[in-house]
Tab-separated table of C-alpha atoms in Angstrom:
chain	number	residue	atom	x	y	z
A	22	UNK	CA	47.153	15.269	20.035
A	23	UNK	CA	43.931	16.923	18.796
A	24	UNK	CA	45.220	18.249	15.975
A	25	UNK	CA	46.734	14.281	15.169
A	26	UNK	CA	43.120	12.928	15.902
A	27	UNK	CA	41.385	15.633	13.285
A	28	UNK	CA	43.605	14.655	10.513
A	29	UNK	CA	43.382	11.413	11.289
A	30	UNK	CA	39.505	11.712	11.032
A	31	UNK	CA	39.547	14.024	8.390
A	32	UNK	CA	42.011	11.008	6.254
A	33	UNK	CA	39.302	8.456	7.014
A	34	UNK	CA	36.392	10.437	5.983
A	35	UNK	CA	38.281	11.654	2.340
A	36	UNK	CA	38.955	7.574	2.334
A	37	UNK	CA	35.845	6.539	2.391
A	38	UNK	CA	34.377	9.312	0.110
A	39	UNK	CA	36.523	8.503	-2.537
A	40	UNK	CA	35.735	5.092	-2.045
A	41	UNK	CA	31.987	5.826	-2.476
A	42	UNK	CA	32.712	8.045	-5.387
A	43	UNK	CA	34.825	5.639	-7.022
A	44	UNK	CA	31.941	3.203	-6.212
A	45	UNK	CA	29.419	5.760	-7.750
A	46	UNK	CA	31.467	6.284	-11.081
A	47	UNK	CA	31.342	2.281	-11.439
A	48	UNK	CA	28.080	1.573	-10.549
A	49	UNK	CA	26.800	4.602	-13.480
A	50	UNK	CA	29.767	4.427	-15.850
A	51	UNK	CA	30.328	0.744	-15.728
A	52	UNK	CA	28.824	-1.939	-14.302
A	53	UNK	CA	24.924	-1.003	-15.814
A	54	UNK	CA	26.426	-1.295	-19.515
A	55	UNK	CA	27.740	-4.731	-18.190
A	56	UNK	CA	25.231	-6.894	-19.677
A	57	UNK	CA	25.480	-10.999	-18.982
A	58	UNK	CA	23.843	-13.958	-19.562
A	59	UNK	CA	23.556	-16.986	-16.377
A	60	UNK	CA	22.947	-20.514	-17.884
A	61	UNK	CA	21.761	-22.814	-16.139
A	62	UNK	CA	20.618	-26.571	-16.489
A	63	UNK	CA	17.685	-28.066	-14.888
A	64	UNK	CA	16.365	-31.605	-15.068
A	65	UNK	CA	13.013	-31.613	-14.610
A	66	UNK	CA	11.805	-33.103	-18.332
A	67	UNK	CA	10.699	-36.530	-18.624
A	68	UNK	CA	13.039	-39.392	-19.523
A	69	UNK	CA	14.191	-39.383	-22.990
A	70	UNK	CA	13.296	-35.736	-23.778
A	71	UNK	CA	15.273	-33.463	-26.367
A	72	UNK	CA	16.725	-30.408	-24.244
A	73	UNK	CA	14.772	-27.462	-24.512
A	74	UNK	CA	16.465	-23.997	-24.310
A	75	UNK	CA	14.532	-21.297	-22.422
A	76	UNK	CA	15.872	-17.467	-22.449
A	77	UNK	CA	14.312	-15.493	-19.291
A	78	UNK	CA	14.014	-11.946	-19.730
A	79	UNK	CA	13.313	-9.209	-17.721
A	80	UNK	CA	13.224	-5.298	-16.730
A	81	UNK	CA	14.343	-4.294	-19.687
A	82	UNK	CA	13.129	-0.855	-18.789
A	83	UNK	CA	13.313	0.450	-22.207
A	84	UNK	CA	14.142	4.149	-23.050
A	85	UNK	CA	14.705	5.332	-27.002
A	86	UNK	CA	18.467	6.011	-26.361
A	87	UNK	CA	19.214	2.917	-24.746
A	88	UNK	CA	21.334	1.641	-28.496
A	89	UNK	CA	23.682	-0.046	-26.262
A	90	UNK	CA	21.156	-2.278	-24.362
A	91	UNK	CA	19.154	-2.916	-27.448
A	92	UNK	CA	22.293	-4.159	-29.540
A	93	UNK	CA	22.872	-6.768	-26.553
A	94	UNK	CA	19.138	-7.541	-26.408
A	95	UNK	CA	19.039	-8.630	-30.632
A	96	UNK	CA	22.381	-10.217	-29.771
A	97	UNK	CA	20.466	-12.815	-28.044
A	98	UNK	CA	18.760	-14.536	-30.392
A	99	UNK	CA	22.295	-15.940	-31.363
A	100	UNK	CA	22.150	-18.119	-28.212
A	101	UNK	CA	19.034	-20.045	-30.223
A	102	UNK	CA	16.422	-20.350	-27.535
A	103	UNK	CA	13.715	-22.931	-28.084
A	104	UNK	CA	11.463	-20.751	-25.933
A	105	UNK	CA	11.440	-17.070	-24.531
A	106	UNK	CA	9.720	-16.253	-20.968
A	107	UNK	CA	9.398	-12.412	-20.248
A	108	UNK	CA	8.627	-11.385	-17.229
A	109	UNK	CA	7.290	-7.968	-17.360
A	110	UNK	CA	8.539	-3.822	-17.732
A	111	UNK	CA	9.605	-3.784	-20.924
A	112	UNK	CA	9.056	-0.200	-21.442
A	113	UNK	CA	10.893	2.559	-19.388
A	114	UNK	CA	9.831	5.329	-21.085
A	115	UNK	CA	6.725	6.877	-23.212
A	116	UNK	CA	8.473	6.041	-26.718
A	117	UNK	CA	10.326	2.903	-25.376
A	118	UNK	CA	8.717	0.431	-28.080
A	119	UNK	CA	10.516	1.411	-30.671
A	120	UNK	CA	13.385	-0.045	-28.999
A	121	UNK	CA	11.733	-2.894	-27.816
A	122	UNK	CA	11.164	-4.069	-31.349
A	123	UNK	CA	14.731	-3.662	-32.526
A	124	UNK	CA	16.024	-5.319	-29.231
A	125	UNK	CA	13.401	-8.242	-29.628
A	126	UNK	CA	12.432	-8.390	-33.884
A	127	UNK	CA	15.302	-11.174	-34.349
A	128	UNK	CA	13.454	-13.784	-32.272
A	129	UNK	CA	10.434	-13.498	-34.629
A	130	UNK	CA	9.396	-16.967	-34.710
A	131	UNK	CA	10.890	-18.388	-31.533
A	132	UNK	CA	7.521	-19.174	-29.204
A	133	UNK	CA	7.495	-16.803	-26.033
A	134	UNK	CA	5.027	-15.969	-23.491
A	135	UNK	CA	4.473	-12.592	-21.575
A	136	UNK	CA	3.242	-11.176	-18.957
A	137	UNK	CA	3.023	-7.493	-17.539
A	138	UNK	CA	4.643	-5.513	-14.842
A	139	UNK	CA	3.806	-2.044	-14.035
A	140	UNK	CA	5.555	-0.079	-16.349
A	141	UNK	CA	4.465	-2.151	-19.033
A	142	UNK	CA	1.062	0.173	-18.268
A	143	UNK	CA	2.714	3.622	-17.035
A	144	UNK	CA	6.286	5.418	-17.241
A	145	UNK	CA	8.248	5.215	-14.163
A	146	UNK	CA	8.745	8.248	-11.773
A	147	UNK	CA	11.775	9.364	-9.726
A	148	UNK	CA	11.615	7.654	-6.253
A	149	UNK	CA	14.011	8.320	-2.918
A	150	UNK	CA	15.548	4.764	-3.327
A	151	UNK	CA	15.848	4.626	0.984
A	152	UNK	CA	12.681	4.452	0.830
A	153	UNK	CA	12.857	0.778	-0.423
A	154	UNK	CA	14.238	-0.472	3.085
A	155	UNK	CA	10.795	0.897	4.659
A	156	UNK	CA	8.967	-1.609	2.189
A	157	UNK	CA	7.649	-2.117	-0.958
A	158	UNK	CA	6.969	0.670	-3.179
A	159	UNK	CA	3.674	2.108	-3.628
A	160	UNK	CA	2.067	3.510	-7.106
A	161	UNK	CA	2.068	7.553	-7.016
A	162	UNK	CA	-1.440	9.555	-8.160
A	163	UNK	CA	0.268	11.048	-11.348
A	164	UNK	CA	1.269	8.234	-13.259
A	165	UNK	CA	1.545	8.594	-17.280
A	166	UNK	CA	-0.071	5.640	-18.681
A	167	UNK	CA	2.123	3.904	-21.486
A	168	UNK	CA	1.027	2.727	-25.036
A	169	UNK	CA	0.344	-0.672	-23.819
A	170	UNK	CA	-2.076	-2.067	-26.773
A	171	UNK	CA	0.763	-1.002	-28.893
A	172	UNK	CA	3.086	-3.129	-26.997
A	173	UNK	CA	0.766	-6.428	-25.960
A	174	UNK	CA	-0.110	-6.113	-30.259
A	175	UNK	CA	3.737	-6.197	-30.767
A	176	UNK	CA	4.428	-9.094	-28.336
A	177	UNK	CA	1.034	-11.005	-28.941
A	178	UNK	CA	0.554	-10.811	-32.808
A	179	UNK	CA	3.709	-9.360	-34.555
A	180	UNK	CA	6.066	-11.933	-32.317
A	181	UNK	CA	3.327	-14.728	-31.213
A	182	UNK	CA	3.911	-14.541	-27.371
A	183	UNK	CA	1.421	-16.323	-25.264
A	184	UNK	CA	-0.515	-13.051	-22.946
A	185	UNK	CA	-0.491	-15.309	-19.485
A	186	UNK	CA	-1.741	-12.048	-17.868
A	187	UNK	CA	-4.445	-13.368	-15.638
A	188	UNK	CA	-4.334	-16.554	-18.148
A	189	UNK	CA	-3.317	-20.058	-19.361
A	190	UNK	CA	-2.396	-21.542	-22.541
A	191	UNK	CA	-0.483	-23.721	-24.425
A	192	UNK	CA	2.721	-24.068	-26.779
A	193	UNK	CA	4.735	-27.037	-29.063
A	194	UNK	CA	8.502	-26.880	-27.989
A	195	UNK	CA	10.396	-29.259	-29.635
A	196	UNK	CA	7.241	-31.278	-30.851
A	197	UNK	CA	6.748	-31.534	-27.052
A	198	UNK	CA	3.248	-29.269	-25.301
A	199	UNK	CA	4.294	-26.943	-22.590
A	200	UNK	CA	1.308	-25.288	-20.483
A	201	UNK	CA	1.827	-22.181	-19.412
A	202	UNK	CA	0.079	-19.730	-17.191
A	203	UNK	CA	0.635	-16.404	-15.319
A	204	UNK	CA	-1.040	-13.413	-13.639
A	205	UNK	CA	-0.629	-9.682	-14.129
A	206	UNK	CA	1.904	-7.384	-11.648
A	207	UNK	CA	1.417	-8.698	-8.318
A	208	UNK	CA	2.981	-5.889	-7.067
A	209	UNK	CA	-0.220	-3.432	-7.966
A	210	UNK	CA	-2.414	-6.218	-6.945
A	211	UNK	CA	-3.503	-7.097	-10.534
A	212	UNK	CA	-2.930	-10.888	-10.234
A	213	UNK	CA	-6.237	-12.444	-9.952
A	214	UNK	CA	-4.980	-15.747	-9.016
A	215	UNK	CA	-9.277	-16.937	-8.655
A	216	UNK	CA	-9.248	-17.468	-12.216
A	217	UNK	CA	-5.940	-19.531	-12.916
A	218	UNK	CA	-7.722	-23.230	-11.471
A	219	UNK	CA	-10.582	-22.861	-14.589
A	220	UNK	CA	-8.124	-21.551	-16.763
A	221	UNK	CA	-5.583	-24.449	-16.161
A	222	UNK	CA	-8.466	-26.933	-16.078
A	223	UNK	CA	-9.068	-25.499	-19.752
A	224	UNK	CA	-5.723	-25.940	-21.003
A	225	UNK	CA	-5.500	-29.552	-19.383
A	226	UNK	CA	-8.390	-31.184	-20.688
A	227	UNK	CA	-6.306	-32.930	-23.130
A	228	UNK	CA	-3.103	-34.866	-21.313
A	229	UNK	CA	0.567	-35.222	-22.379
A	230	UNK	CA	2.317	-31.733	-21.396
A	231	UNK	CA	6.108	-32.495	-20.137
A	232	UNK	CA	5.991	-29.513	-18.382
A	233	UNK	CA	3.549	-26.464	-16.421
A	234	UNK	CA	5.643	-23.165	-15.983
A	235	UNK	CA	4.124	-20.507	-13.643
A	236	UNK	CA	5.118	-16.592	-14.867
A	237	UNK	CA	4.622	-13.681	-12.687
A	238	UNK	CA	6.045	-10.061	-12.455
A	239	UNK	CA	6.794	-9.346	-8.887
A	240	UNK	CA	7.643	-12.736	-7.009
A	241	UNK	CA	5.017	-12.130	-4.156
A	242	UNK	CA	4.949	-15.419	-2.202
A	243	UNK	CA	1.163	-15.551	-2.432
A	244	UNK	CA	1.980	-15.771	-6.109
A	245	UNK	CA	4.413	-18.036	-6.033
A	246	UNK	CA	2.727	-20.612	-3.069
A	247	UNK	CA	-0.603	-20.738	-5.647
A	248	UNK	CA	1.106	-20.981	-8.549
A	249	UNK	CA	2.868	-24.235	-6.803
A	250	UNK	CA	-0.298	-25.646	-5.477
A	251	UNK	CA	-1.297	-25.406	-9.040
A	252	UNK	CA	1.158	-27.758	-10.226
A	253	UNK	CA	3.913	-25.464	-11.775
A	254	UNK	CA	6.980	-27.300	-12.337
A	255	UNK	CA	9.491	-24.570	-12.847
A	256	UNK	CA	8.745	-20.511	-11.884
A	257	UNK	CA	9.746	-17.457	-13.276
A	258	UNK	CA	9.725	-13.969	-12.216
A	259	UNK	CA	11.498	-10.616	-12.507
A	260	UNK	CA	10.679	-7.125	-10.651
A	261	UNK	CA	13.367	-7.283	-7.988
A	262	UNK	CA	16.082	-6.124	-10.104
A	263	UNK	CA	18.231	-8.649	-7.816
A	264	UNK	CA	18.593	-5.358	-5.333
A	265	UNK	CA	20.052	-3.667	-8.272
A	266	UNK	CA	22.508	-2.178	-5.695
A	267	UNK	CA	24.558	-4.905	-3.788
A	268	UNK	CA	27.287	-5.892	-1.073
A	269	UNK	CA	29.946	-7.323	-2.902
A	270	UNK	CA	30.321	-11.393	-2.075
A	271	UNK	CA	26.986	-10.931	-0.404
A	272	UNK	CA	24.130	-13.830	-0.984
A	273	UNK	CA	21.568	-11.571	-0.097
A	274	UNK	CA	20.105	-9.001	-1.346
A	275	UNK	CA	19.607	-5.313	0.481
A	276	UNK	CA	15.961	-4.504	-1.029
A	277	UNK	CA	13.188	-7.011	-3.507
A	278	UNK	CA	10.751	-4.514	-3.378
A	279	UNK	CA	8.499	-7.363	-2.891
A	280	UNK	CA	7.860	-9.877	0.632
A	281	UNK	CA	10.558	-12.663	-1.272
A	282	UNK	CA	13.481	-13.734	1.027
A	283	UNK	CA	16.346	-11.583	0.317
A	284	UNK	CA	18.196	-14.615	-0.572
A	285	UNK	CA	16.393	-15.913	-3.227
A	286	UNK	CA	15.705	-12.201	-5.084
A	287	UNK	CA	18.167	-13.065	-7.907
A	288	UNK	CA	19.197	-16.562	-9.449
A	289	UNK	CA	18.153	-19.705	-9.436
A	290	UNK	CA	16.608	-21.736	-6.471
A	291	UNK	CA	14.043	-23.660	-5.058
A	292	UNK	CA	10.489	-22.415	-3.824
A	293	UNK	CA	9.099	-24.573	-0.764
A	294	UNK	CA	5.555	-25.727	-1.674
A	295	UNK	CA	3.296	-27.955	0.653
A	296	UNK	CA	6.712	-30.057	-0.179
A	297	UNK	CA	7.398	-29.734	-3.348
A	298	UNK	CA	10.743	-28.043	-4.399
A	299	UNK	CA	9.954	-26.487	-7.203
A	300	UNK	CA	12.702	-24.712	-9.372
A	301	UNK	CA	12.331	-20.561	-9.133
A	302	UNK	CA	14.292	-18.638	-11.603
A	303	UNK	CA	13.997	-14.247	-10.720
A	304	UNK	CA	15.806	-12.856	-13.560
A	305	UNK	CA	18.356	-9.103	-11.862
A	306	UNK	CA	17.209	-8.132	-15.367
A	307	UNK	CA	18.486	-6.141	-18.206
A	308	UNK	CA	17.865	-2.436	-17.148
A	309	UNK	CA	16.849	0.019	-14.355
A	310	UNK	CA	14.348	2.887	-13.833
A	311	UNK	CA	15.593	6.346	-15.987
A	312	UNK	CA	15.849	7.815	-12.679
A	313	UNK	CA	18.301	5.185	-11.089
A	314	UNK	CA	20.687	4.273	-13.815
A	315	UNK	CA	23.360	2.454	-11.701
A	316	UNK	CA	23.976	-1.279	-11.092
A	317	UNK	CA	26.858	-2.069	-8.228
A	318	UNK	CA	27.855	-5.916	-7.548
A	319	UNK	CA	24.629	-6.869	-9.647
A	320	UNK	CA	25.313	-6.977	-13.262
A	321	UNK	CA	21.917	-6.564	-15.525
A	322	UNK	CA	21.324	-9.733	-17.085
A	323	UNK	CA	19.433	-12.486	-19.085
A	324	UNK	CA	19.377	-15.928	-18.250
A	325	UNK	CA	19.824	-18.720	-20.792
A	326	UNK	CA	18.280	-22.108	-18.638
A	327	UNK	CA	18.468	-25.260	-20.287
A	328	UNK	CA	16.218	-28.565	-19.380
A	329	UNK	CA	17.142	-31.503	-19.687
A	330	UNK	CA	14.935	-35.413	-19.484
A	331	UNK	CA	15.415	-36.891	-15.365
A	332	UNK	CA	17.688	-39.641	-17.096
């Protein structure tokens, strides 16, 4: 009877560690080279207003090998955005611009705006990922700091992105204005959410924009509550990776790395303002840390969101 019980155990525990290998070899192998775009369609323009075509980026995590991620990255300017949000860690590694600029170089000319998350400013380090179900992550002492005027010159001048780092501003979409305005990694504490009421008051001094987007990093809901008192109409953010690990069929994430309901760390829903239901877009983005290159049940993505008039 022992002996029947000890292969018995001994059959369950090869089960399930081929079952975790298999899941392993997937999540590495696979799934991370699975790149996908979620559309949407939101109406939230005014009546009688031309669609507008918004392509949310995010995490791209960049590393100078990644050929694979930049093809698909260029291969999105076929999908002829009218606008481009990006949401922060472009680079993954110390020479990561270089393929920034081939991923990104064939939407020269489409209007974008930007803001930063932290490894837009320093390279990532390895991490114990169970550490993420005690909390958020914190920064480490030895970080190496990233070229980051080379990449905010890249984004700002070369492509014309709007820097809504701590900042408003202002585009024409479709002969339509847009304002825009954003804060810096909230996850490091750089937002400095103080100066977004001047800023905004700045931008608004002359009426008739269709539309206020809020842009953040890491979807803190500090961030996200101001940026709603503030009058944003739609929100984007990225950071959470949408778990990057996940439970099959599961609404929910496991980890954010940030104080956002589980639920709402990937996709599109609605943030809860003083009343307000305000449209929330947090992009599972397009790449991962060097030092965690797996994706399981959470495919890295863009998302292609199109608005439409309130007709």
């Amino acid at each position: 009877m022992t002996s029947r019980r000890t292969r018995t155990a001994l059959t369950a525990l090869a089960a399930v560690g081929a079952v975790g290998a298999s899941a392993a070899v997937w999540g590495i192998g696979v799934e991370r080279f699975l790149f996908t775009v979620r559309e949407h369609s939101l109406r939230v323009l005014p009546p009688g207003s031309p669609p507008i075509r918004v392509l949310h980026v995010s995490d791209a995590h960049m590393a100078p090998w990644q050929h694979r991620k930049q093809e698909w990255m260029a291969g999105l300017a076929a999908l002829h955005p009218d606008l481009v949000v990006n949401t922060g860690d472009n680079l993954g590694h110390a020479d990561g611009l270089a393929g920034i600029r081939r991923a990104f170089d064939p939407l020269r000319g489409v209007p974008g705006v930007f803001v930063h998350g932290s490894n837009d400013l320093s390279a990532p380090s390895p991490r114990n990922p169970l550490r993420y179900f005690t909390g958020p992550s914190r920064s480490k002492p030895r970080e190496v700091p990233l070229d980051t005027d080379a990449l905010d010159a890249y984004l700002r001048d070369e492509l014309g992105w709007l820097d809504l780092n701590n900042a408003a501003g202002s585009l024409s979409i479709a002969g339509m204005r847009i304002d825009a305005f954003g804060v810096s990694d909230a996850h490091r504490g750089w937002d400095d959410l103080d100066v977004l009421p001047a800023a905004l008051e700045a931008v608004r001094e002359n009426d008739g924009a269709v539309l206020t987007i809020g842009v953040t990093h890491a979807p803190y809901r500090r961030v996200l509550d101001a940026f709603g008192a503030l009058g944003a109409d739609m929100l984007f953010a990225g950071h959470t990776h949408g778990g990057q690990v996940r439970i099959p069929g599961s609404p929910s994430a496991l980890v954010a790395n940030c104080d956002i309901p589980l639920d709402q760390a990937r996709g599109l829903s609605k943030w809860i303002q003083d009343g307000r239901h305000v449209p929330l877009n947090v992009s599972a983005g397009i790449g991962h840390s060097i030092y965690a290159p797996v994706r399981f049940a959470c495919r890295p993505e863009a998302s292609m969101i199109t608005l439409t008039s309130r007709d």
